Amino acid sequence: MALASPPEPIVIADYGASEGRNSLAPMRAAIGALRKRVGPERPISVIHTDLPQNDFAALFQTVISDPDSYLNGDAAAFASAVGRSFYQQILPPRSVTLGANESGCRGECCPVRITVPLGRAA
């Protein structure tokens, strides 16, 4: 997977984030794999998306205060949200490094395995 050149942030889109609980482990795993490539200081932006009527206050409460949050111990990780259906374009073209959807997983029933290739895409 090719990454934007520094200082451009790495952008992870979390499609269908709901209240964020199912996003914590996959986002932590993705950020951990990316950190091995880019180091601890490169900004990583996680953009949580869901329908406009989603409870975004609960999502941010989870992301900010849950002990398993991907934000814990990572000063260069950032969370934001977009209220829009993922059945339409949510973010600008070519702006997302990695996209994920965890809505099919419930808790620990789904093992999380994220592989970030070391080579650059052609």
mmCIF file of C-alpha atoms in Angstrom, residues 7-115:
data_model
loop_
_atom_site.group_PDB
_atom_site.id
_atom_site.type_symbol
_atom_site.label_atom_id
_atom_site.label_comp_id
_atom_site.label_asym_id
_atom_site.label_seq_id
_atom_site.Cartn_x
_atom_site.Cartn_y
_atom_site.Cartn_z
ATOM 1 C CA PRO A 7 4.089 15.472 6.363
ATOM 2 C CA GLU A 8 0.727 14.443 4.848
ATOM 3 C CA PRO A 9 -1.326 12.527 7.423
ATOM 4 C CA ILE A 10 -2.355 8.928 6.946
ATOM 5 C CA VAL A 11 -6.144 8.725 6.775
ATOM 6 C CA ILE A 12 -8.174 5.740 7.962
ATOM 7 C CA ALA A 13 -11.898 5.781 7.186
ATOM 8 C CA ASP A 14 -14.068 3.818 9.610
ATOM 9 C CA TYR A 15 -17.277 3.259 7.638
ATOM 10 C CA GLY A 16 -20.410 2.619 9.711
ATOM 11 C CA ALA A 17 -18.797 3.385 13.068
ATOM 12 C CA SER A 18 -22.006 3.536 15.144
ATOM 13 C CA GLU A 19 -21.009 4.267 18.753
ATOM 14 C CA GLY A 20 -17.396 3.228 18.183
ATOM 15 C CA ARG A 21 -17.036 0.154 20.367
ATOM 16 C CA ASN A 22 -16.447 -2.246 17.434
ATOM 17 C CA SER A 23 -13.927 0.171 15.941
ATOM 18 C CA LEU A 24 -11.443 0.282 18.815
ATOM 19 C CA ALA A 25 -9.543 -2.989 18.257
ATOM 20 C CA PRO A 26 -9.388 -2.778 14.437
ATOM 21 C CA MET A 27 -8.279 0.867 14.507
ATOM 22 C CA ARG A 28 -5.663 0.088 17.177
ATOM 23 C CA ALA A 29 -4.374 -2.821 15.058
ATOM 24 C CA ALA A 30 -4.267 -0.712 11.880
ATOM 25 C CA ILE A 31 -2.482 2.150 13.612
ATOM 26 C CA GLY A 32 -0.014 -0.283 15.192
ATOM 27 C CA ALA A 33 0.816 -1.788 11.798
ATOM 28 C CA LEU A 34 1.160 1.652 10.222
ATOM 29 C CA ARG A 35 3.361 2.892 13.075
ATOM 30 C CA LYS A 36 5.875 0.160 12.199
ATOM 31 C CA ARG A 37 6.222 1.788 8.777
ATOM 32 C CA VAL A 38 5.993 5.479 9.564
ATOM 33 C CA GLY A 39 7.150 5.840 13.169
ATOM 34 C CA PRO A 40 5.455 7.467 16.166
ATOM 35 C CA GLU A 41 5.298 11.082 14.986
ATOM 36 C CA ARG A 42 3.501 10.843 11.626
ATOM 37 C CA PRO A 43 -0.104 12.039 12.024
ATOM 38 C CA ILE A 44 -2.767 9.377 11.593
ATOM 39 C CA SER A 45 -6.325 10.600 11.218
ATOM 40 C CA VAL A 46 -9.206 8.207 11.871
ATOM 41 C CA ILE A 47 -12.425 9.474 10.334
ATOM 42 C CA HIS A 48 -15.450 7.672 11.759
ATOM 43 C CA THR A 49 -18.471 7.783 9.466
ATOM 44 C CA ASP A 50 -22.096 6.914 9.976
ATOM 45 C CA LEU A 51 -25.561 8.185 9.182
ATOM 46 C CA PRO A 52 -26.337 11.749 10.330
ATOM 47 C CA GLN A 53 -28.723 10.462 13.029
ATOM 48 C CA ASN A 54 -25.936 8.395 14.652
ATOM 49 C CA ASP A 55 -25.111 9.210 18.288
ATOM 50 C CA PHE A 56 -21.768 10.887 17.591
ATOM 51 C CA ALA A 57 -21.540 12.108 21.202
ATOM 52 C CA ALA A 58 -21.466 8.469 22.341
ATOM 53 C CA LEU A 59 -18.910 7.651 19.645
ATOM 54 C CA PHE A 60 -16.536 10.382 20.823
ATOM 55 C CA GLN A 61 -17.109 9.461 24.467
ATOM 56 C CA THR A 62 -16.042 5.894 23.633
ATOM 57 C CA VAL A 63 -13.043 6.916 21.542
ATOM 58 C CA ILE A 64 -11.829 9.428 24.119
ATOM 59 C CA SER A 65 -12.477 7.584 27.379
ATOM 60 C CA ASP A 66 -12.364 3.836 26.700
ATOM 61 C CA PRO A 67 -9.151 2.281 28.085
ATOM 62 C CA ASP A 68 -8.805 0.272 24.845
ATOM 63 C CA SER A 69 -8.996 3.343 22.617
ATOM 64 C CA TYR A 70 -6.480 3.734 19.808
ATOM 65 C CA LEU A 71 -5.887 7.288 21.055
ATOM 66 C CA ASN A 72 -4.315 6.094 24.319
ATOM 67 C CA GLY A 73 -0.565 6.606 24.243
ATOM 68 C CA ASP A 74 -0.503 7.962 20.688
ATOM 69 C CA ALA A 75 -0.180 11.752 20.562
ATOM 70 C CA ALA A 76 -0.153 11.708 16.754
ATOM 71 C CA ALA A 77 -3.486 9.862 16.335
ATOM 72 C CA PHE A 78 -6.587 11.970 15.761
ATOM 73 C CA ALA A 79 -10.307 11.214 15.669
ATOM 74 C CA SER A 80 -13.008 12.976 13.694
ATOM 75 C CA ALA A 81 -16.404 12.091 12.245
ATOM 76 C CA VAL A 82 -18.611 12.600 9.193
ATOM 77 C CA GLY A 83 -22.372 12.147 9.252
ATOM 78 C CA ARG A 84 -23.172 10.708 5.837
ATOM 79 C CA SER A 85 -24.178 7.323 4.415
ATOM 80 C CA PHE A 86 -21.321 5.252 3.027
ATOM 81 C CA TYR A 87 -23.541 4.506 0.039
ATOM 82 C CA GLN A 88 -22.479 7.905 -1.285
ATOM 83 C CA GLN A 89 -19.080 9.558 -1.460
ATOM 84 C CA ILE A 90 -18.025 10.695 2.002
ATOM 85 C CA LEU A 91 -14.458 11.912 1.546
ATOM 86 C CA PRO A 92 -12.533 13.474 -1.331
ATOM 87 C CA PRO A 93 -11.126 11.145 -4.005
ATOM 88 C CA ARG A 94 -7.748 9.592 -3.196
ATOM 89 C CA SER A 95 -7.784 10.971 0.366
ATOM 90 C CA VAL A 96 -8.216 7.668 2.254
ATOM 91 C CA THR A 97 -5.211 5.441 2.928
ATOM 92 C CA LEU A 98 -7.159 2.579 4.515
ATOM 93 C CA GLY A 99 -10.899 1.937 4.793
ATOM 94 C CA ALA A 100 -12.603 -0.373 7.283
ATOM 95 C CA ASN A 101 -16.099 -1.507 8.231
ATOM 96 C CA GLU A 102 -16.556 -3.438 11.444
ATOM 97 C CA SER A 103 -20.346 -3.379 11.616
ATOM 98 C CA GLY A 104 -20.492 -7.141 10.971
ATOM 99 C CA CYS A 105 -18.353 -7.929 14.030
ATOM 100 C CA ARG A 106 -19.707 -8.076 17.531
ATOM 101 C CA GLY A 107 -17.120 -7.773 20.282
ATOM 102 C CA GLU A 108 -14.408 -10.401 20.280
ATOM 103 C CA CYS A 109 -16.200 -12.880 18.007
ATOM 104 C CA CYS A 110 -14.308 -11.677 14.952
ATOM 105 C CA PRO A 111 -10.517 -11.968 15.018
ATOM 106 C CA VAL A 112 -8.761 -8.827 13.849
ATOM 107 C CA ARG A 113 -5.921 -9.259 11.391
ATOM 108 C CA ILE A 114 -4.630 -6.229 9.565
ATOM 109 C CA THR A 115 -1.717 -6.492 7.174
#
